[in-house]
Amino acid sequence: MKTYFKPVTRRKFLKTGAAGGVIIATLPIWKLCSCSAPPSDFYVNPASDLSKETLEKLIEIALQKGGEFAEVYVEYKVDNRVSLEENKIYGAGRGVEMGVGIRVLHGEKTGYAYCDDLSFDKLKQTAEVASFIAAEKEVRQPVGLKSSKIPSYYLVKVAPDSIVPKKKAKLLWKANSVGRAYDKKINQVNVGFSDVNKKIIIANSEGTWVEDVQTISRLFVSISAIEGDKRSRGYAYKGGTLGYEHYDLKLAEELAKDACRMAMAMLPAEDAPAGEYPIVMAKGRCGTFFHEAIGHSLESDGIRKKTSCFWDKKGKMIASKITSLADDGTIPGARGAINVDDEGTPAQKNILIDKGICSNFLYDRLNAGLMKAKLTGNGRRESYQHYPIPRMTNTYLMAGEDDPESIVKSVKKGIYVARIGGGNVTWVTGRFVFSVPEGYLIEDGKITKPLKGIQLMGKGPEALKNIVMVGPDLEIWGGGTCGKDGQAKPVSDGNPTLKVSKITIGGAKV
Amino acid sequence: MNYKLLAENVVKKALKLGADEAEVYLENGRDFELSIRNGDVETIKQATSKGMGLTVFKDKKLGFSYTSDFSDKSLEEFTKKTVQLSLVADPKPWNGLPDFKKGKIQDLDLYDSSISEIPNEKKIDIAKEVEKIALTYDKRITKSQGGFFGDAENEVIIVNSKGISYSYKSSGVGFGAGVVAGEGGDMQSGGWSTSKRHFKDLDAIENVAKKAGKRAVEKLGAMPVPTQKAPVVFDRYAGGLFWYGILFAMNGDSVYKKTTFLTDYLDKPIASKFITITDDPTIPRHIASVPFDGEGNITRKNILIDKGVLRMFIYDTITARKAGVEVNTIAGRGGYRSPPYANFLNVVVQNGSVSREKIISGIKNGFYVTGLRGIGTDIPTGTYSCGASGFWIKDGEIAFPVDGITLGGNTLDILKNIEIVADDIDIRGGLNSPSFKISEITVGGKK
Ligand SMILES: [Zn+2]
């Protein structure tokens, strides 16, 4: 869908339209890399030729019009994918991209320019273009670059980029044969493995100079089932900042079975009822709800511009007392794990809601500076073609104390959300909507019939107050690709079993 | 650099390295965007970029790679790797480049050379003015999400080993604004924009700004309504998202795999007789028009749904061969980073003859949808369920704003229940629809 408006600028216009971010768990994937068995062409890349002196020179040029802060972001990215459908390896694909983005900050102003040509002349031009955002007589001297060491949160021993597609294809074949054999009603099995390997260098006028090698990988199984005129879909995946050692035939089999189970369970699904109901969310599979419906409204850009529904809520009670929310870029192997954000700030754990009280926001450098707040490690960008904005990493509802079984038992008539799908939220109002690819009716405390066409609707601030039970069984799982201001970024999320006392359900049945 | 020559050389090189067929899709362009907030420049971003995607077939096996690194050494390695990648795939009899009908590329007037000469000062002034007018539209408008201006130029080149060597240049330019209105603890955002191929074709600044302001203010105080069945009017701008669901369900690959609810509906009525839908990327100067599609076929107008009857699924060449159908293929392309795939390019739902006002005035109790949250249609089952906002209609008039409700039903029932189509289409993007009325849908809200 992206292409229709090309080359017209831009998704920026869409942002004025309506909704905020969308998590699309099923789309081609992003990832990052840190490797003990380096693939040759990934490490010997042209971006590695940019010396400390070149970076310092570019920063100096970027500041020549009097800007307050300058930064150079260098990226080299290789992505690989191999996929299977209709009992055949469809194909293998590979992409290589590199480029440099140069940013100058001046008060509330940002100048940004990028190029995909690493010759010094082109880089110099790029720095000059970015510099024009300022027009001051006085020019600042940048601090000399000092390289810094950072801890790693990636679980990568074997770089996926070093594994030949033929070997990855074995995982696909395994999932395919398990899926095909599961039930006669299974009519399609699609499997894909993808990995993104990215090397980034960040250098700025305050002396920061860091490099990071990031890997994100994922094995995805999608199943279709058919019976008469009834159709359904199931899916399962494993992914994260993970090396190839985390994938084997046993995992492929488990994922295929889980996807088949979901497709078969949803095949007889009935229309969902419309109206207001209590809902129970299954552990680990509903974190997207907190990412979308709450997390985006706690990003500092909307807070500073007062366009978020939480802009004036710091220190105030915004949720029930049993509700605590965190964003943590340091969870090892999680899809949203980062050693540093895309401005060079080390990742950390941030508590955003502490026992119901709004305790912190997510900051990038620009907004932290203007709001005189501490950096939180959430300045992230899709690529060198984008400037950083405040973004989530791994976002989750923290564990509580209610027994998961009694949470379901407490509902007389309601909805059990086994897995939440894509959603979006309008940040100004906090209004959200989510699809539910796997959901069931709860009757007299028991999970009964499967339901199709469930939409959860409501307002983030209201839903937070209606969280009435939270289990201890927190699970952080999966994740997807978050979209904001036209930038896609990998994230993960999580939640324990929980109950929301009422939420509007959209469905076909009155 | 002569990029067409470069593309031709890569195709030649791929054949030399053992490919049976090869195609290069190359893009090269520049982008500019700026944003204003509260009268000051907030961001200015500009850049040039390029990239190419290489598709090869060897022994009916597919390989695909893309790169933004055009140095000789890298391209050599890139081409070699792509041919090697094809060895991993399984052979499929339908793999291969399209069989081209010879033709001439139409000049659709998609490029405005004057755009690159607009000085930044003028762009800044436009963005400032659109923001300013939007902010002063109503005194309840309290905050700005910004004024925007952007422009871009792009060249697309497609070269393949069957002798196709096409290119076209296009431009795009646009501006818009977003504002927030507040009253009694409620906040609502609204925005509007215009984007065209030619600078001269842009909507007036004042109209865009006022529309942004109006869209924020008119939603103030929006609330859910009780759950009920009611007639619903989809506004022309909201209706587009509804049609996305239908069009995705018409994807030829999903039909072949029987994963869409429309699988068995070719040449059968799926909508009321008032519905005719075309795909027409040949409208001159239009923002969604292109002279050739994602695999190099010269574009033409196709009728997808004719008076309610489904006439065509959407195929690219490979999918059509696989399914064994002879059709006009429509191939999309997500830029140089992806191979072609079946997709529509510029969908136009045909106008009816009744004004939107007249449709609304004929409704005693119903819902006028101006915002949809998602496409709503579940492709496998055809279940429709979608978050919506808009206005409640009482005795033929707009009574109060509504938000936080859902529309639910069966997509085929909804299509058949389209009673009236309005005459108000505004062709401004890749999916264009007039307003239309459904006789009854489930509106899910308060108990
Ligand atoms: Zn998001």
GROMACS .gro file of C-alpha atoms in nm, chain A residues 25-29 31 80-86 88-93 165 168-176 189-195 217-223 233 235-239 244 247 251-252 255-256:
model
   55
   25ALA     CA    1   0.309  -0.876   1.309
   26THR     CA    2   0.288  -1.047   0.974
   27LEU     CA    3   0.479  -0.817   0.747
   28PRO     CA    4   0.837  -0.854   0.633
   29ILE     CA    5   1.058  -0.811   0.918
   31LYS     CA    6   1.630  -0.703   1.247
   80ASN     CA    7   1.807  -1.186   0.403
   81ARG     CA    8   1.489  -1.380   0.363
   82VAL     CA    9   1.388  -1.720   0.242
   83SER     CA   10   1.028  -1.833   0.218
   84LEU     CA   11   0.822  -2.138   0.140
   85GLU     CA   12   0.468  -2.157   0.008
   86GLU     CA   13   0.260  -2.413  -0.180
   88LYS     CA   14   0.793  -2.503  -0.275
   89ILE     CA   15   1.077  -2.276  -0.175
   90TYR     CA   16   0.943  -1.956  -0.326
   91GLY     CA   17   1.278  -1.786  -0.334
   92ALA     CA   18   1.557  -1.628  -0.141
   93GLY     CA   19   1.612  -1.255  -0.127
  165PRO     CA   20   1.978  -2.000   0.255
  168LYS     CA   21   1.763  -2.207   0.658
  169ALA     CA   22   1.530  -2.379   0.408
  170LYS     CA   23   1.545  -2.697   0.618
  171LEU     CA   24   1.353  -2.520   0.895
  172LEU     CA   25   1.092  -2.418   0.642
  173TRP     CA   26   1.051  -2.770   0.506
  174LYS     CA   27   1.011  -2.909   0.856
  175ALA     CA   28   0.736  -2.662   0.947
  176ASN     CA   29   0.568  -2.728   0.612
  189VAL     CA   30   0.129  -2.348   0.486
  190ASN     CA   31   0.354  -2.045   0.446
  191VAL     CA   32   0.686  -2.032   0.628
  192GLY     CA   33   0.956  -1.769   0.623
  193PHE     CA   34   1.291  -1.702   0.784
  194SER     CA   35   1.435  -1.355   0.778
  195ASP     CA   36   1.725  -1.172   0.934
  217SER     CA   37   1.587  -1.271   1.316
  218ARG     CA   38   1.252  -1.446   1.292
  219LEU     CA   39   1.095  -1.775   1.192
  220PHE     CA   40   0.730  -1.732   1.098
  221VAL     CA   41   0.463  -1.994   1.023
  222SER     CA   42   0.124  -1.904   0.879
  223ILE     CA   43  -0.151  -2.161   0.829
  233ARG     CA   44  -0.595  -1.854   0.974
  235TYR     CA   45   0.014  -1.820   1.289
  236ALA     CA   46   0.309  -1.858   1.520
  237TYR     CA   47   0.662  -1.727   1.526
  238LYS     CA   48   0.977  -1.691   1.725
  239GLY     CA   49   1.206  -1.399   1.682
  244TYR     CA   50   2.089  -1.868   1.440
  247TYR     CA   51   1.649  -2.199   1.563
  251LEU     CA   52   1.128  -2.526   1.714
  252ALA     CA   53   0.999  -2.532   1.355
  255LEU     CA   54   0.563  -2.335   1.576
  256ALA     CA   55   0.385  -2.525   1.297
   0.00000   0.00000   0.00000
